Every structure is written in structure tokens, then in C-alpha cells.
Short mmCIF file of C-alpha atoms and ligand atoms in Angstrom, two decimals:
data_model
loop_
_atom_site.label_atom_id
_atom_site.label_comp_id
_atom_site.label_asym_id
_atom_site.label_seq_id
_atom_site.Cartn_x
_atom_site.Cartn_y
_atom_site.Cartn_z
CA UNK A 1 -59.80 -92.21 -1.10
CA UNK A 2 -61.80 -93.12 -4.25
CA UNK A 3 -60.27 -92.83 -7.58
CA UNK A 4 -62.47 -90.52 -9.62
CA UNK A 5 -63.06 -89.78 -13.34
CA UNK A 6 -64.91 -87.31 -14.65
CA UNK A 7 -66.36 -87.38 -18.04
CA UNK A 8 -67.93 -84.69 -19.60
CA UNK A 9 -70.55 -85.58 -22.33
CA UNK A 10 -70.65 -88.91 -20.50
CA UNK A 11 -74.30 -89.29 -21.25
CA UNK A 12 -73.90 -90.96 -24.80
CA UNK A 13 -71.29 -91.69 -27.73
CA UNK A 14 -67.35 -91.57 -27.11
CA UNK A 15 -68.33 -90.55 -23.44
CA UNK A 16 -70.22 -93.33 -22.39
CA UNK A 17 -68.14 -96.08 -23.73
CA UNK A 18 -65.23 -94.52 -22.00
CA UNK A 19 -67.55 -94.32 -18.61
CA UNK A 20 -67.67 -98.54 -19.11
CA UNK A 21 -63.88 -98.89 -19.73
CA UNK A 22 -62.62 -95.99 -17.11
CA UNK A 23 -65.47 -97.58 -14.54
CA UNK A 24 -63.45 -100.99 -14.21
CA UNK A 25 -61.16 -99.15 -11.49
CA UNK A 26 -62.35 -95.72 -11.34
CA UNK A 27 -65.63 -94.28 -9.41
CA UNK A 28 -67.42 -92.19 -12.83
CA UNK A 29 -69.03 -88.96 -12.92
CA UNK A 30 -70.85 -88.22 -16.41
CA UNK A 31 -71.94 -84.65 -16.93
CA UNK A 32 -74.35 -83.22 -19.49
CA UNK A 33 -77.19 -80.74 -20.27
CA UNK A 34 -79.81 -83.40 -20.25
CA UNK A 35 -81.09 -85.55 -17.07
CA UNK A 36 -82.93 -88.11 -18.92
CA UNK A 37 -79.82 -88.81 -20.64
CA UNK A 38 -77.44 -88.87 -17.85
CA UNK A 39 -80.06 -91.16 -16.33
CA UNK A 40 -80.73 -93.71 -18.84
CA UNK A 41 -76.24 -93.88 -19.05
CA UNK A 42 -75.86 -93.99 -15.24
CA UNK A 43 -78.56 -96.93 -15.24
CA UNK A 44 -76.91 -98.60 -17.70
CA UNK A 45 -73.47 -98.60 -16.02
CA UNK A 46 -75.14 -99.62 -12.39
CA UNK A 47 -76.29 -102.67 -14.33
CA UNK A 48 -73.04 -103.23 -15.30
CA UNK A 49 -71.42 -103.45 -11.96
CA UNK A 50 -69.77 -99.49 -12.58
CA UNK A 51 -69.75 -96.98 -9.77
CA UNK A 52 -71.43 -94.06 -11.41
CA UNK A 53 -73.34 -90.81 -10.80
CA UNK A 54 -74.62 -88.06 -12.97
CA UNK A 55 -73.91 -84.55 -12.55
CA UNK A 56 -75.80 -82.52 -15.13
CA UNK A 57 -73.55 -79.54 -16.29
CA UNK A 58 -73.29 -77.39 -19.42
CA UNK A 59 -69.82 -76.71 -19.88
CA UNK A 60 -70.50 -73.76 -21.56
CA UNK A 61 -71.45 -72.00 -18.25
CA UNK A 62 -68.02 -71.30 -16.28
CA UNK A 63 -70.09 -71.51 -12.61
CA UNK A 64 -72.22 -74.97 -13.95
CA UNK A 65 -68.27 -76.20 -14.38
CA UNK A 66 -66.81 -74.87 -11.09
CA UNK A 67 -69.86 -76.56 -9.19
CA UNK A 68 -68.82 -79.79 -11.03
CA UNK A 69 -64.83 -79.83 -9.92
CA UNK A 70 -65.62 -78.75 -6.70
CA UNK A 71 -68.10 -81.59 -6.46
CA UNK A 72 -65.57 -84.19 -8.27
CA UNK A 73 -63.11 -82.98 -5.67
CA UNK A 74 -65.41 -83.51 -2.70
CA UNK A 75 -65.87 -87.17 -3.50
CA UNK A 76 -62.08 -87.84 -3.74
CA UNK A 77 -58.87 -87.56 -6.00
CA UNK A 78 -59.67 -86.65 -8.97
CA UNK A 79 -57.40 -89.15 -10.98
CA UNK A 80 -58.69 -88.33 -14.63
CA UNK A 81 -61.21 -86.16 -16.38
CA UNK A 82 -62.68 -86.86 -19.84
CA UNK A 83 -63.68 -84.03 -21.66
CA UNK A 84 -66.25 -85.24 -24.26
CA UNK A 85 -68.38 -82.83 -24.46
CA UNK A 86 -68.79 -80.84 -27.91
CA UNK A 87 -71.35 -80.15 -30.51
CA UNK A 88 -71.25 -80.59 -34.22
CA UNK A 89 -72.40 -78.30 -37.47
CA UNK A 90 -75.99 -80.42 -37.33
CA UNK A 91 -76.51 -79.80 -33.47
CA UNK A 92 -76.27 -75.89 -33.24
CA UNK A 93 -75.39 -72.32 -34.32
CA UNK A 94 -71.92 -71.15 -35.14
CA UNK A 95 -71.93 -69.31 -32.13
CA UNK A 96 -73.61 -72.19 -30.01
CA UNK A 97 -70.57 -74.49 -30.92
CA UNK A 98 -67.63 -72.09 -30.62
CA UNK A 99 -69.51 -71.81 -27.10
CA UNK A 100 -69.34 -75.15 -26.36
CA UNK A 101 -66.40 -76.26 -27.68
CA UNK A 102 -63.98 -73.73 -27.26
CA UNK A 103 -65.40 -71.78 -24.35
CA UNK A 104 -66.21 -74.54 -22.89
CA UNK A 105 -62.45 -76.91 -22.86
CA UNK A 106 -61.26 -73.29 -21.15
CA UNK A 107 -64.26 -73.73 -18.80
CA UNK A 108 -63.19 -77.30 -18.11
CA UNK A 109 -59.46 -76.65 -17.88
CA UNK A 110 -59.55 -73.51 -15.55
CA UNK A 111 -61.90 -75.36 -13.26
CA UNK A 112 -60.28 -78.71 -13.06
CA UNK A 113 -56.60 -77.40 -12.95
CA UNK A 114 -57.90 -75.95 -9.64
CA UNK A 115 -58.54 -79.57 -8.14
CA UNK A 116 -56.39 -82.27 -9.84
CA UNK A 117 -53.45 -83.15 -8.06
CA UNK A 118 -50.36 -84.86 -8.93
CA UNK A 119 -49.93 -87.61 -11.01
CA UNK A 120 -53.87 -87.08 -12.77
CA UNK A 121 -54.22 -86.63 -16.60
CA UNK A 122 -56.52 -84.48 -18.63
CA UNK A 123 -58.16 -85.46 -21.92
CA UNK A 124 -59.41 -82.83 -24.53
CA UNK A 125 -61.42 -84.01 -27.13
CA UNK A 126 -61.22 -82.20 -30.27
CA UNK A 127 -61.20 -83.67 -33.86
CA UNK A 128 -59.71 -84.53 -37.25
CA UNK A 129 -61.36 -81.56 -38.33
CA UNK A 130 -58.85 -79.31 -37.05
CA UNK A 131 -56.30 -80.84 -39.44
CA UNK A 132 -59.27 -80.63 -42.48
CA UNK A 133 -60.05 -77.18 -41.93
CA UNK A 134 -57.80 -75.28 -44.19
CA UNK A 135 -55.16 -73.67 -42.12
CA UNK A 136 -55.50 -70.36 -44.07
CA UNK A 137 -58.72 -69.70 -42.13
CA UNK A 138 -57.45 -70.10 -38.31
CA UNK A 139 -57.11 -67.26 -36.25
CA UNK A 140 -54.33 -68.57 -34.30
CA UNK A 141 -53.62 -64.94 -33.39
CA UNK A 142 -56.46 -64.59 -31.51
CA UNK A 143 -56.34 -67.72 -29.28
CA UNK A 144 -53.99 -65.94 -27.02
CA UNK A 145 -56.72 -63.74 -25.72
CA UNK A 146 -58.13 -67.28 -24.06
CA UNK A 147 -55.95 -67.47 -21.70
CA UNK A 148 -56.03 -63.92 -20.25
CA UNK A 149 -59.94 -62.33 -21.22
CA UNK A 150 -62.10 -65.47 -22.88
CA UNK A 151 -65.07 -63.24 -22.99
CA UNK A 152 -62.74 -60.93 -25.58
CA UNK A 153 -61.32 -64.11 -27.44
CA UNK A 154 -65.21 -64.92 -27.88
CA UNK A 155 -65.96 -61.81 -28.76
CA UNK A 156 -62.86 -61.10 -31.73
CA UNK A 157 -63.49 -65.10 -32.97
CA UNK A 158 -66.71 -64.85 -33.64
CA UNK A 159 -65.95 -61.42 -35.66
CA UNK A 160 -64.00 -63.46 -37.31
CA UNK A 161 -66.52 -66.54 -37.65
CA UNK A 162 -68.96 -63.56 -39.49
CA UNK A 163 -66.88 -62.66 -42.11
CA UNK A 164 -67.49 -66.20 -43.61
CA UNK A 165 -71.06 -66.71 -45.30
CA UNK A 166 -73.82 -67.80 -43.27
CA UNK A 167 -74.10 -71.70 -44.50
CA UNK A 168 -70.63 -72.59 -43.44
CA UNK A 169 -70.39 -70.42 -40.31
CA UNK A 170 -71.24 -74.22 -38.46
CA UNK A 171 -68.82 -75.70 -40.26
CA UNK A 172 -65.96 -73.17 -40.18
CA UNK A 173 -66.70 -72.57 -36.54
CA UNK A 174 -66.76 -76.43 -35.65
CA UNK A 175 -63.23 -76.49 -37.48
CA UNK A 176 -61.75 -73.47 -35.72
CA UNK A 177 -63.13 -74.29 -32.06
CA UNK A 178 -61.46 -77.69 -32.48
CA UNK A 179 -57.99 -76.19 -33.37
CA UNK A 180 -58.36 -74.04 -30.57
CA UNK A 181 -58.94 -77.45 -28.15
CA UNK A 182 -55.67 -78.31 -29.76
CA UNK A 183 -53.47 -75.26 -29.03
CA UNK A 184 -55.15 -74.22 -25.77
CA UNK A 185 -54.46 -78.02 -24.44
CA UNK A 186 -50.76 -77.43 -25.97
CA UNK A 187 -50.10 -74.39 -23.91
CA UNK A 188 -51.67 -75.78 -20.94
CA UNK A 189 -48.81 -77.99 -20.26
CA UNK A 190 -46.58 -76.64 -19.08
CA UNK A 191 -48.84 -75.06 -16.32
CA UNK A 192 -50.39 -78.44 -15.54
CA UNK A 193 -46.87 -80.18 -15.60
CA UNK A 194 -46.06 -77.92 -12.51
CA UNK A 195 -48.64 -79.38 -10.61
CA UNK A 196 -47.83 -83.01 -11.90
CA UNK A 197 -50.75 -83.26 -14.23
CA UNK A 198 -50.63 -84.11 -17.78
CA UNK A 199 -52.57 -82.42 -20.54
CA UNK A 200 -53.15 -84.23 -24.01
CA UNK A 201 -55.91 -83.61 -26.49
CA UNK A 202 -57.53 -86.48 -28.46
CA UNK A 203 -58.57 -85.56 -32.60
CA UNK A 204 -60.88 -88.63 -33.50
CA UNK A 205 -61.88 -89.17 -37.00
CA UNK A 206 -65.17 -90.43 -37.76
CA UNK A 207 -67.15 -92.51 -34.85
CA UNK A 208 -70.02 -94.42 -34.67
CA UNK A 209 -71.89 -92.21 -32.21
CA UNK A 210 -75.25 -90.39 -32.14
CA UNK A 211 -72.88 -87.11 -33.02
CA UNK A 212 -71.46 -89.48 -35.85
CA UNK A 213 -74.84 -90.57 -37.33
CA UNK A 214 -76.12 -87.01 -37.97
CA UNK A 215 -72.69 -86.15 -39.59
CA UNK A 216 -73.03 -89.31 -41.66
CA UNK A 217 -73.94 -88.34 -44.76
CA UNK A 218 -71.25 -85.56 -45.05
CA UNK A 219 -68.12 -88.05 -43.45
CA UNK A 220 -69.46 -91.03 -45.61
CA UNK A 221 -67.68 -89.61 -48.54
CA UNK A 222 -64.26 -89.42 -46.82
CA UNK A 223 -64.56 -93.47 -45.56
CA UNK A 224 -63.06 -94.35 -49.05
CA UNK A 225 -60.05 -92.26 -48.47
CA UNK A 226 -58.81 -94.12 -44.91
CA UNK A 227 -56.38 -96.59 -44.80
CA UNK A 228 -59.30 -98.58 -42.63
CA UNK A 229 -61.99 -98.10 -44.36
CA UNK A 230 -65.27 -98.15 -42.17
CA UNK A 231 -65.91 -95.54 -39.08
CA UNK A 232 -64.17 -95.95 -36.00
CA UNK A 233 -65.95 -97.86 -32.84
CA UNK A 234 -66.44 -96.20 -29.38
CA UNK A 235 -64.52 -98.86 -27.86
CA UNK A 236 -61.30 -97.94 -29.87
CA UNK A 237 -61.49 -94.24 -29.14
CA UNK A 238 -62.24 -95.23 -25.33
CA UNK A 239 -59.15 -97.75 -25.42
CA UNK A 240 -57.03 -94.40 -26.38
CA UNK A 241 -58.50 -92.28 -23.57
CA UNK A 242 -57.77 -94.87 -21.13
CA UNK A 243 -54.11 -95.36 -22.20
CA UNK A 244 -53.41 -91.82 -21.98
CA UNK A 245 -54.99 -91.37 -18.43
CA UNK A 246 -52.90 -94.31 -17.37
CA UNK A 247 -49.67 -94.79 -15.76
CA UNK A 248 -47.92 -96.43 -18.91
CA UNK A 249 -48.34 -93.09 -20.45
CA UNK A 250 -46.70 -91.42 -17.59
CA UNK A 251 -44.26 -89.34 -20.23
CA UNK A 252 -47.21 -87.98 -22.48
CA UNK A 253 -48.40 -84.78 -22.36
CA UNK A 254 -48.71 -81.21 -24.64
CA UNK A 255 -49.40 -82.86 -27.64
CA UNK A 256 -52.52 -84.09 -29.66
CA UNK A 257 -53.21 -87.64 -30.65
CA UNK A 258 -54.73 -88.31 -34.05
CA UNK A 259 -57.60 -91.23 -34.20
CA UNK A 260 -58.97 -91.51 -37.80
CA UNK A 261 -58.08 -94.50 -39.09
CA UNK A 262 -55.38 -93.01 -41.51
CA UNK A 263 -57.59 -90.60 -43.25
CA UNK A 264 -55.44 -87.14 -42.49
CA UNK A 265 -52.56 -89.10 -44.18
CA UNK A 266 -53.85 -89.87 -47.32
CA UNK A 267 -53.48 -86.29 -48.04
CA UNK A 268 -57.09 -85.74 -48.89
CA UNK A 269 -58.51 -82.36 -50.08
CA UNK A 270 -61.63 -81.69 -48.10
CA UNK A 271 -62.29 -79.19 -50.40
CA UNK A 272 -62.52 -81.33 -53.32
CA UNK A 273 -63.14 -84.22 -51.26
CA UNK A 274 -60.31 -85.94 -53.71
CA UNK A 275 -56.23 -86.47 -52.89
N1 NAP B 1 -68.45 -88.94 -33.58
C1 NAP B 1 -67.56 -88.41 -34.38
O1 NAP B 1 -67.48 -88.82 -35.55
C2 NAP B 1 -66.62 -87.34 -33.88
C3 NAP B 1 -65.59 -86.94 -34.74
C4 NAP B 1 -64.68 -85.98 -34.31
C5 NAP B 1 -64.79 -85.45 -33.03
N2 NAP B 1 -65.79 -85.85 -32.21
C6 NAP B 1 -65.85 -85.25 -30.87
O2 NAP B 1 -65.94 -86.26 -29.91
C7 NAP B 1 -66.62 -85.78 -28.74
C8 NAP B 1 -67.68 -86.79 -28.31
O3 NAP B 1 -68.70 -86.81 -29.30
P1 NAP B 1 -69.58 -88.09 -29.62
O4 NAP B 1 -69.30 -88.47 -31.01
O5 NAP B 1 -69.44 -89.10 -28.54
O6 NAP B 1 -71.04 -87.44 -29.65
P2 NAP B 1 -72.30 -87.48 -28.68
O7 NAP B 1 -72.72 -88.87 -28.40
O8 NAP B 1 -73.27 -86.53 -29.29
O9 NAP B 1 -71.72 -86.88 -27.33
C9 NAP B 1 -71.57 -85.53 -27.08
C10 NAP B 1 -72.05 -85.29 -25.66
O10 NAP B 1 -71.76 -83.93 -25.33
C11 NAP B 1 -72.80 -83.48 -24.48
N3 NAP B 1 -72.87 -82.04 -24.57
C12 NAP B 1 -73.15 -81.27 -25.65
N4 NAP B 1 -73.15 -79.99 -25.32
C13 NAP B 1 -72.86 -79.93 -24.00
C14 NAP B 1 -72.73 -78.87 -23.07
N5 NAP B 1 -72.92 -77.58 -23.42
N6 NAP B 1 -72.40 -79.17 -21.78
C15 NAP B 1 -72.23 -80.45 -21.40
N7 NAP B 1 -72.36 -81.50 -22.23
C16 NAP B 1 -72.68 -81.23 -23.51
C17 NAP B 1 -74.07 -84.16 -25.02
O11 NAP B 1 -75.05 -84.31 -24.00
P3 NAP B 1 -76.21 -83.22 -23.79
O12 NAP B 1 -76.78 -82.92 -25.16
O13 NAP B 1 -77.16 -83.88 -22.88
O14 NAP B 1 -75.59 -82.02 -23.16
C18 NAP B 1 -73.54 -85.49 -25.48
O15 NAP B 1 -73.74 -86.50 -24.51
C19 NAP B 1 -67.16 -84.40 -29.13
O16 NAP B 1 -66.34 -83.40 -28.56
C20 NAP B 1 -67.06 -84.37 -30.63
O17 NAP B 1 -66.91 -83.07 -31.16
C21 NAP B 1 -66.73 -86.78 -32.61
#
């Protein structure tokens, strides 16, 4: 029975490093929206002695996601899944990235809870801009409704998303859906611990990745304030992933893992950009 991990957004960035690292013992599947790109990556790990296939899917489509676990299942245990997959203020609409982001991690962990069996781990990747975002603006009331009607949460969140003025809605919406990945991968844990999985999300900080570059200018400015003082590289955000889908984290789960090179904990004001 082949060992299988499935990485969503495995075309590129955080994703595709992980695909090299997870691919040393694990047969890969790399999902995304576009073929070319899933190509190029799947190429690219062949050459590199990996076990990889693409299977294009936008997690933002529940059925797209089903299809994908069912498939993942089909080729054997599916020991780990890598969800990677998220778009930034400079790649979309407010509504666009609560739709990826936060519709799509329930997307991802409704389908795969279905198929992974004991002993597999599940990685949500949200970011250090969940801890930026001022907490005053979360509505942590409303996440509830994900779990029971997620076309309603959608519906009241991005009410809520509209209130603020049209040139941050990207930016307040990026910050909300990645608290969300947070608390919904929280409250997944226990439900997932029944079964023997474990749950954790992953907030990285700033990344050298094509998602990093177009955020560059704007995360730039906060370099100064890390206690490691450059942007992070894919290899040390897949290192993390791979140590929490392994066995010597066997006792981690409901809780989210910080990657940002200090920054959160010098106390800086993203507001003012200054501590
Ligand atoms: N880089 C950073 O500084 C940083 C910081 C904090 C958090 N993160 C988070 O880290 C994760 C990985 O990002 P990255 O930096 O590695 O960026 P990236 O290279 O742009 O990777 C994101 C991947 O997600 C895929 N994707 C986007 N929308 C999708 C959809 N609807 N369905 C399926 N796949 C989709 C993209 O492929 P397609 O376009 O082909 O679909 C792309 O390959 C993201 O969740 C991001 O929010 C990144």
C-alpha cells in the first residue's frame, strides 16, 4: 500500500518544496487550478527521482475537492495532506480569497476527514497575518456557522467583509480567512482525533515564494522588525510541515504553529508598522 501525500497548491512556492522533501518516502499528489503549472512541478520532481502526479483541483469547488480525496484514497493510504493552497490581497477579490482560503480549508477538511485513516496528519496553512490583523475586526462569532451551513458563514462574513472600505476589503479579508484556518483547524480536533488523525495549522511569516514576491513591497517593511532578519526559505517552512506529518510529532495536534522568524514577538504595530 503506497504512502500518499497530498499537497494542495503543490504547483509552486511552500507547496512544491514540501512535494521534494515529503517525496523522499511518500508517493505526491500536487493539486492546483493551473495544468501548465502542475506540469512544469510534476516534471521537475520526476527528474528528481520523486513519485509524483498532478491532479488539477480548485479547492474552492467542494465536488473538484471530493473528486481529489476520493482519487488520493484510490491510490492508497492517505498518510498526510498538505494544504497549501491560498491566495493573497495582490492575487484576487475580497470575496475570491475568503473563497479560497476559508471556504476552501472547510472544502479540504470535510473531504479528506472522509478518507484519512489512523495515524495520518493534516496540515492547514494559514499565516502570520492572522496574529497582525487587529483582533477587534474578527468575526469569531460567525465562524461557527462553518461547521454546520458554510454557504451561510460565506454569506454573513462577507456582510461583514463590506462594511470595511473597498481598498482594504483584500487585505481585511486575507486577515480574517486566515484566522478562520486557525480556529476551524482548532475545532477540528477533536473530531479528527477520533479517527486517529491529527489536525495542526501552520502561520508562516514572510517566504520567498512567487505569493511572497508580489507581497514584497508591503512585508519588506516588517523584515527590520524580526529577530532574523531576511524572509524565510521554502525549505524551512517545508522542514516544519514534514515534522508535523511525522511520527516524532505523534502528540501534536489542535493547535497552530507560528513560522516568522520572530516577527509576531517583537510586538510590532502593523498599523503603524512601528513597536
Ligand atoms: N509566501 C508568503 O510570504 C506567505 C506568508 C503567509 C502565508 N502564506 C500562505 O502559504 C501558502 C502557500 O503560499 P506560497 O507562498 O507557497 O504561494 P504560491 O507559490 O503562490 O502558492 C500558492 C498555490 O496555491 C494554488 N492555488 C491558489 N488558488 C487555488 C485554488 N482555488 N485551488 C487550488 N489551488 C489554488 C496556486 O496554484 P494555481 O494558481 O495554479 O491554482 C499556487 O500554486 C498559502 O496558503 C499562503 O496564503 C504565504
Amino acid at each position: 500500500m503506497k504512502k500518499i501525500c497530498v499537497i494542495t497548491g503543490g504547483g509552486s512556492g511552500m507547496g512544491l518544496a514540501t512535494a521534494r522533501l515529503m517525496g523522499k518516502d511518500h508517493y505526491i499528489i500536487i493539486c492546483g487550478r493551473s495544468v501548465k503549472k502542475l506540469e512544469n512541478a510534476v516534471r521537475e520532481l520526476q527528474e528528481e527521482g520523486i513519485e509524483a502526479e498532478a491532479f488539477p483541483c480548485d479547492v474552492s469547488d467542494h465536488i473538484s475537492v471530493e473528486r481529489l480525496a476520493d482519487y488520493a484514497k484510490g491510490k492508497g493510504n492517505v498518510a498526510a495532506v498538505v494544504h497549501a493552497a491560498g491566495m493573497s490581497p495582490h492575487m484576487g477579490n475580497a470575496e475570491q480569497i475568503m473563497e479560497v482560503n476559508a471556504l476552501g480549508t472547510i472544502h479540504v477538511n470535510n473531504a479528506f476527514y472522509r478518507v484519512m485513516e489512523e495515524g495520518s496528519c493534516m496540515i492547514d496553512v494559514s499565516s502570520m497575518s492572522a496574529y497582525l490583523t487587529p483582533k477587534l475586526i474578527m468575526p469569531k462569532s460567525l465562524y461557527k456557522y462553518s461547521v454546520s451551513d458554510p454557504e451561510l458563514f460565506m454569506k454573513k462574513i462577507m456582510k461583514r467583509v463590506g462594511l470595511f472600505p473597498k481598498k482594504v476589503r483584500a487585505g481585511v479579508s486575507y486577515g480574517i480567512s486566515k484566522h478562520f484556518v486557525i480556529w476551524f483547524a482548532k475545532q477540528d480536533a477533536a473530531r479528527f482525533g477520533e479517527k486517529g488523525v491529527r489536525i495542526i495549522s501552520v502561520s508562516p511569516g514572510n517566504f520567498e515564494t512567487p505569493m511572497g514576491e508580489l507581497e514584497k513591497e508591503e512585508a519588506d517593511a516588517y523584515t527590520k522588525y524580526c529577530a532574523i532578519k531576511r524572509f524565510g526559505h521554502v525549505d524551512e517552512i517545508a522542514g516544519l510541515f514534514a515534522y508535523c506529518a511525522g511520527p516524532g510529532a505523534g502528540y501534536l495536534t489542535g493547535i497552530d504553529i507560528l513560522c516568522d522568524g520572530g516577527l509576531v514577538a517583537s510586538g510590532i504595530n502593523p498599523l503603524k508598522k512601528q513597536r
